[in-house]
Amino acid sequence: MPEPITLRVNAALFDVDGTIIISQPALAAFWRDFGKDKPYFDAEHVIHVSHGWRTYDAIAKFAPDFADEETVTKLEGEIPDKYGKEAIEVAGAVKLCNSFNELPKEKWAVATSGTREMASKWFAVLGIKKPTYFITANDVKKGKPNPEPYLKGREGLGYPINTHYPEKSKVVVFEDAPAGIAAGKAAGCKIIGIATTFSASSLREKGCDIVIKDHRSVRVAGYDKETDEVILVFDDYLYVRDDIQKW
């Protein structure tokens, strides 16, 4: 077991699919059903390449005749109802999210590629109270790997990128997918990679600053009102960048 490390951050942003809930089996079932009557649609290829994308963006690329926002929102909203039994919590996610909800100041937000209806239903399935800033595919013009979702999350919490005083805008992103990692890095955040979908070595190569197996490895140890920082302790990890604690 490695020595625990501590990060002091102003805010944390969370992806949902693969980060808070393992929804990939449910999404895969959806794509296979979607493609049953479309000979041109390779469901297995879409499943392989589209993790972390907005469903709308995947449909626009691989089934453009169905790229209608109202249609896509309806299709996504049905996923937890039809395939929800396939989804499970990322270990420790409920406890960690509830710890953020218990802080005296709102210090976390969600930025997901899923639609509002689908992401809200996943939170209901897990029994997690949604944070105020719940950025979904419906709220952005460009999805991940574009940084817009994470920029909206950090700006909503009051921590936009601050080039003059970077110590006043220290934001971490919890992510499992390359598209989200790229988005978080472009939004000026440090990345906590969750090795649920991709290997620890792959997440490291994509630029994660810390890689953990799941959320049982991290805990909220308190909030420093004087510095406006949440204290995160990583009791275990698969990788940590050497200079991360100097941030």
Tab-separated table of C-alpha atoms in Angstrom:
chain	number	residue	atom	x	y	z
A	1	MET	CA	0.000	0.000	0.000
A	2	PRO	CA	1.521	3.377	-0.989
A	3	GLU	CA	1.729	6.336	1.353
A	4	PRO	CA	-1.480	8.423	1.289
A	5	ILE	CA	-1.316	11.721	-0.571
A	6	THR	CA	-3.357	14.851	0.010
A	7	LEU	CA	-4.679	17.368	-2.496
A	8	ARG	CA	-6.245	20.691	-1.564
A	9	VAL	CA	-8.646	21.829	-4.286
A	10	ASN	CA	-11.207	24.556	-4.785
A	11	ALA	CA	-13.672	22.325	-6.604
A	12	ALA	CA	-14.210	18.912	-8.190
A	13	LEU	CA	-16.014	18.059	-11.415
A	14	PHE	CA	-17.370	14.598	-12.177
A	15	ASP	CA	-18.193	12.726	-15.333
A	16	VAL	CA	-21.054	10.215	-14.881
A	17	ASP	CA	-20.905	7.197	-17.198
A	18	GLY	CA	-17.937	5.059	-16.218
A	19	THR	CA	-17.019	7.444	-13.410
A	20	ILE	CA	-19.999	7.391	-11.047
A	21	ILE	CA	-21.990	4.550	-12.599
A	22	ILE	CA	-20.923	1.675	-14.846
A	23	SER	CA	-23.534	2.234	-17.534
A	24	GLN	CA	-21.557	0.830	-20.466
A	25	PRO	CA	-23.446	-2.517	-20.549
A	26	ALA	CA	-26.737	-0.606	-20.623
A	27	LEU	CA	-25.482	1.727	-23.350
A	28	ALA	CA	-24.158	-1.217	-25.358
A	29	ALA	CA	-27.573	-2.895	-25.175
A	30	PHE	CA	-29.135	0.350	-26.385
A	31	TRP	CA	-26.769	0.645	-29.377
A	32	ARG	CA	-27.391	-2.974	-30.396
A	33	ASP	CA	-31.147	-2.444	-30.300
A	34	PHE	CA	-30.825	0.864	-32.148
A	35	GLY	CA	-28.893	-0.811	-34.953
A	36	LYS	CA	-31.120	-3.883	-35.417
A	37	ASP	CA	-33.100	-2.385	-38.307
A	38	LYS	CA	-30.197	-0.366	-39.788
A	39	PRO	CA	-27.916	-2.574	-41.935
A	40	TYR	CA	-25.412	0.275	-42.359
A	41	PHE	CA	-25.023	0.781	-38.594
A	42	ASP	CA	-22.154	-1.155	-36.983
A	43	ALA	CA	-23.212	-1.217	-33.335
A	44	GLU	CA	-20.030	-2.929	-32.133
A	45	HIS	CA	-17.862	-0.272	-33.778
A	46	VAL	CA	-19.950	2.522	-32.259
A	47	ILE	CA	-19.733	0.900	-28.814
A	48	HIS	CA	-15.958	0.679	-29.207
A	49	VAL	CA	-15.272	4.245	-30.319
A	50	SER	CA	-17.981	6.406	-28.744
A	51	HIS	CA	-17.427	6.126	-25.002
A	52	GLY	CA	-17.432	9.631	-23.547
A	53	TRP	CA	-19.238	11.096	-26.571
A	54	ARG	CA	-22.681	12.642	-26.545
A	55	THR	CA	-25.201	10.188	-28.008
A	56	TYR	CA	-26.249	12.925	-30.407
A	57	ASP	CA	-22.692	13.223	-31.743
A	58	ALA	CA	-22.429	9.446	-32.240
A	59	ILE	CA	-25.751	9.322	-34.073
A	60	ALA	CA	-24.850	12.364	-36.164
A	61	LYS	CA	-21.689	10.557	-37.291
A	62	PHE	CA	-22.971	7.016	-37.770
A	63	ALA	CA	-26.738	7.423	-38.366
A	64	PRO	CA	-27.185	11.056	-39.447
A	65	ASP	CA	-30.794	10.572	-40.566
A	66	PHE	CA	-31.683	10.213	-36.868
A	67	ALA	CA	-29.657	13.209	-35.658
A	68	ASP	CA	-32.591	15.124	-34.243
A	69	GLU	CA	-32.147	16.498	-30.726
A	70	GLU	CA	-35.694	15.714	-29.631
A	71	THR	CA	-35.426	12.155	-30.926
A	72	VAL	CA	-32.043	11.572	-29.296
A	73	THR	CA	-33.208	13.008	-25.965
A	74	LYS	CA	-36.191	10.633	-26.007
A	75	LEU	CA	-34.004	7.636	-26.884
A	76	GLU	CA	-31.460	8.405	-24.155
A	77	GLY	CA	-34.104	9.055	-21.554
A	78	GLU	CA	-35.409	5.520	-22.057
A	79	ILE	CA	-32.020	3.845	-21.473
A	80	PRO	CA	-32.161	3.679	-17.638
A	81	ASP	CA	-35.776	2.437	-17.820
A	82	LYS	CA	-35.112	-0.269	-20.427
A	83	TYR	CA	-31.559	-1.321	-19.587
A	84	GLY	CA	-30.926	0.046	-16.086
A	85	LYS	CA	-30.581	-3.416	-14.550
A	86	GLU	CA	-27.298	-3.705	-16.441
A	87	ALA	CA	-25.770	-0.673	-14.652
A	88	ILE	CA	-23.896	-0.676	-11.326
A	89	GLU	CA	-22.263	1.916	-9.072
A	90	VAL	CA	-18.554	2.582	-9.423
A	91	ALA	CA	-17.435	1.344	-6.011
A	92	GLY	CA	-17.365	4.164	-3.474
A	93	ALA	CA	-19.051	6.717	-5.757
A	94	VAL	CA	-22.199	7.173	-3.671
A	95	LYS	CA	-20.223	7.713	-0.481
A	96	LEU	CA	-17.841	10.190	-2.135
A	97	CYS	CA	-20.635	12.191	-3.801
A	98	ASN	CA	-22.570	12.307	-0.538
A	99	SER	CA	-19.436	13.592	1.202
A	100	PHE	CA	-19.347	16.507	-1.241
A	101	ASN	CA	-23.056	17.124	-0.669
A	102	GLU	CA	-22.411	17.381	3.073
A	103	LEU	CA	-19.815	20.171	2.771
A	104	PRO	CA	-20.873	23.632	4.028
A	105	LYS	CA	-20.310	25.106	0.543
A	106	GLU	CA	-21.127	23.637	-2.861
A	107	LYS	CA	-17.803	22.391	-4.182
A	108	TRP	CA	-18.709	19.887	-6.872
A	109	ALA	CA	-20.464	19.747	-10.215
A	110	VAL	CA	-21.285	17.203	-12.886
A	111	ALA	CA	-20.295	17.516	-16.548
A	112	THR	CA	-21.557	14.550	-18.532
A	113	SER	CA	-21.961	13.704	-22.197
A	114	GLY	CA	-25.342	12.166	-21.388
A	115	THR	CA	-28.643	13.989	-21.683
A	116	ARG	CA	-30.189	15.604	-18.612
A	117	GLU	CA	-32.965	13.051	-18.441
A	118	MET	CA	-30.662	10.048	-18.618
A	119	ALA	CA	-28.062	11.414	-16.194
A	120	SER	CA	-30.785	12.439	-13.727
A	121	LYS	CA	-32.218	8.939	-13.812
A	122	TRP	CA	-28.806	7.412	-13.113
A	123	PHE	CA	-28.507	9.648	-10.042
A	124	ALA	CA	-31.979	8.544	-8.959
A	125	VAL	CA	-30.993	4.890	-9.415
A	126	LEU	CA	-28.004	5.418	-7.100
A	127	GLY	CA	-29.842	7.680	-4.643
A	128	ILE	CA	-27.437	10.613	-5.008
A	129	LYS	CA	-28.693	14.179	-4.688
A	130	LYS	CA	-27.694	16.075	-7.819
A	131	PRO	CA	-25.423	19.105	-7.402
A	132	THR	CA	-26.734	22.500	-8.507
A	133	TYR	CA	-24.423	22.618	-11.508
A	134	PHE	CA	-25.382	19.544	-13.509
A	135	ILE	CA	-23.991	20.107	-16.992
A	136	THR	CA	-25.344	17.689	-19.604
A	137	ALA	CA	-25.372	17.240	-23.370
A	138	ASN	CA	-28.410	19.527	-23.463
A	139	ASP	CA	-26.409	22.413	-22.004
A	140	VAL	CA	-23.491	22.607	-24.432
A	141	LYS	CA	-22.968	23.241	-28.118
A	142	LYS	CA	-19.825	21.128	-28.252
A	143	GLY	CA	-19.340	17.940	-26.255
A	144	LYS	CA	-16.158	16.308	-25.016
A	145	PRO	CA	-13.290	16.329	-26.013
A	146	ASN	CA	-14.171	20.014	-26.340
A	147	PRO	CA	-13.648	21.651	-22.905
A	148	GLU	CA	-17.024	23.427	-22.905
A	149	PRO	CA	-18.736	21.032	-20.424
A	150	TYR	CA	-15.971	21.362	-17.847
A	151	LEU	CA	-15.547	25.091	-18.397
A	152	LYS	CA	-19.266	25.523	-17.675
A	153	GLY	CA	-18.947	23.419	-14.533
A	154	ARG	CA	-16.015	25.322	-13.063
A	155	GLU	CA	-17.471	28.708	-14.020
A	156	GLY	CA	-20.799	27.796	-12.442
A	157	LEU	CA	-19.054	26.981	-9.163
A	158	GLY	CA	-17.170	30.274	-9.327
A	159	TYR	CA	-13.719	28.975	-10.270
A	160	PRO	CA	-13.026	29.986	-13.881
A	161	ILE	CA	-9.497	29.596	-15.161
A	162	ASN	CA	-7.425	32.206	-13.327
A	163	THR	CA	-4.083	32.737	-15.053
A	164	HIS	CA	-3.032	35.500	-12.658
A	165	TYR	CA	-3.841	33.568	-9.483
A	166	PRO	CA	-3.964	29.868	-10.428
A	167	GLU	CA	-3.883	28.878	-6.763
A	168	LYS	CA	-7.385	30.394	-6.496
A	169	SER	CA	-8.860	28.148	-9.192
A	170	LYS	CA	-7.585	24.641	-8.466
A	171	VAL	CA	-10.135	22.273	-9.967
A	172	VAL	CA	-9.916	18.510	-10.427
A	173	VAL	CA	-11.873	16.347	-12.831
A	174	PHE	CA	-12.833	12.725	-12.141
A	175	GLU	CA	-12.871	10.925	-15.506
A	176	ASP	CA	-12.604	7.493	-17.059
A	177	ALA	CA	-12.399	8.185	-20.813
A	178	PRO	CA	-9.908	9.799	-23.208
A	179	ALA	CA	-12.468	12.300	-24.548
A	180	GLY	CA	-13.212	13.527	-21.038
A	181	ILE	CA	-9.559	13.589	-20.022
A	182	ALA	CA	-8.774	15.791	-23.022
A	183	ALA	CA	-11.724	18.052	-22.183
A	184	GLY	CA	-10.673	18.389	-18.545
A	185	LYS	CA	-7.061	19.164	-19.392
A	186	ALA	CA	-8.155	21.770	-21.948
A	187	ALA	CA	-10.315	23.305	-19.216
A	188	GLY	CA	-7.223	23.786	-17.045
A	189	CYS	CA	-7.997	21.012	-14.568
A	190	LYS	CA	-5.955	18.242	-13.019
A	191	ILE	CA	-7.305	14.804	-13.881
A	192	ILE	CA	-8.152	11.947	-11.542
A	193	GLY	CA	-8.445	8.907	-13.795
A	194	ILE	CA	-10.812	6.090	-12.787
A	195	ALA	CA	-9.616	2.745	-14.190
A	196	THR	CA	-13.071	1.330	-14.884
A	197	THR	CA	-13.134	1.497	-18.676
A	198	PHE	CA	-9.489	1.873	-19.686
A	199	SER	CA	-6.310	0.480	-18.134
A	200	ALA	CA	-4.242	2.448	-15.651
A	201	SER	CA	-1.375	2.626	-18.146
A	202	SER	CA	-3.689	4.000	-20.826
A	203	LEU	CA	-5.049	6.662	-18.465
A	204	ARG	CA	-1.514	7.619	-17.523
A	205	GLU	CA	-0.548	7.934	-21.187
A	206	LYS	CA	-3.564	10.190	-21.786
A	207	GLY	CA	-2.252	12.600	-19.155
A	208	CYS	CA	-4.012	11.773	-15.886
A	209	ASP	CA	-2.310	13.216	-12.817
A	210	ILE	CA	-3.568	10.489	-10.493
A	211	VAL	CA	-5.087	7.114	-11.411
A	212	ILE	CA	-7.239	5.153	-8.981
A	213	LYS	CA	-9.097	1.860	-9.260
A	214	ASP	CA	-12.357	3.303	-7.923
A	215	HIS	CA	-13.667	5.829	-5.406
A	216	ARG	CA	-12.903	3.692	-2.374
A	217	SER	CA	-9.364	5.036	-2.793
A	218	VAL	CA	-10.307	8.674	-2.065
A	219	ARG	CA	-12.112	10.521	0.705
A	220	VAL	CA	-13.120	14.046	1.598
A	221	ALA	CA	-11.163	14.826	4.755
A	222	GLY	CA	-12.590	18.290	5.342
A	223	TYR	CA	-13.034	21.842	4.128
A	224	ASP	CA	-10.682	24.717	4.987
A	225	LYS	CA	-12.833	27.834	5.184
A	226	GLU	CA	-9.811	30.146	5.366
A	227	THR	CA	-8.347	28.957	2.060
A	228	ASP	CA	-11.657	27.817	0.497
A	229	GLU	CA	-10.202	24.377	-0.192
A	230	VAL	CA	-11.567	20.855	0.002
A	231	ILE	CA	-9.059	18.387	1.408
A	232	LEU	CA	-8.947	15.171	-0.623
A	233	VAL	CA	-6.956	12.214	0.689
A	234	PHE	CA	-5.960	9.377	-1.624
A	235	ASP	CA	-5.322	6.337	0.550
A	236	ASP	CA	-4.460	4.191	-2.442
A	237	TYR	CA	-3.676	4.800	-6.107
A	238	LEU	CA	-2.342	3.088	-9.213
A	239	TYR	CA	-0.311	6.063	-10.402
A	240	VAL	CA	0.510	9.546	-9.207
A	241	ARG	CA	2.481	12.225	-11.017
A	242	ASP	CA	5.585	13.167	-9.047
A	243	ASP	CA	4.837	16.886	-8.723
A	244	ILE	CA	1.071	16.763	-8.205
A	245	GLN	CA	1.255	17.784	-4.540
A	246	LYS	CA	3.176	20.945	-5.449
A	247	TRP	CA	0.186	22.171	-7.437
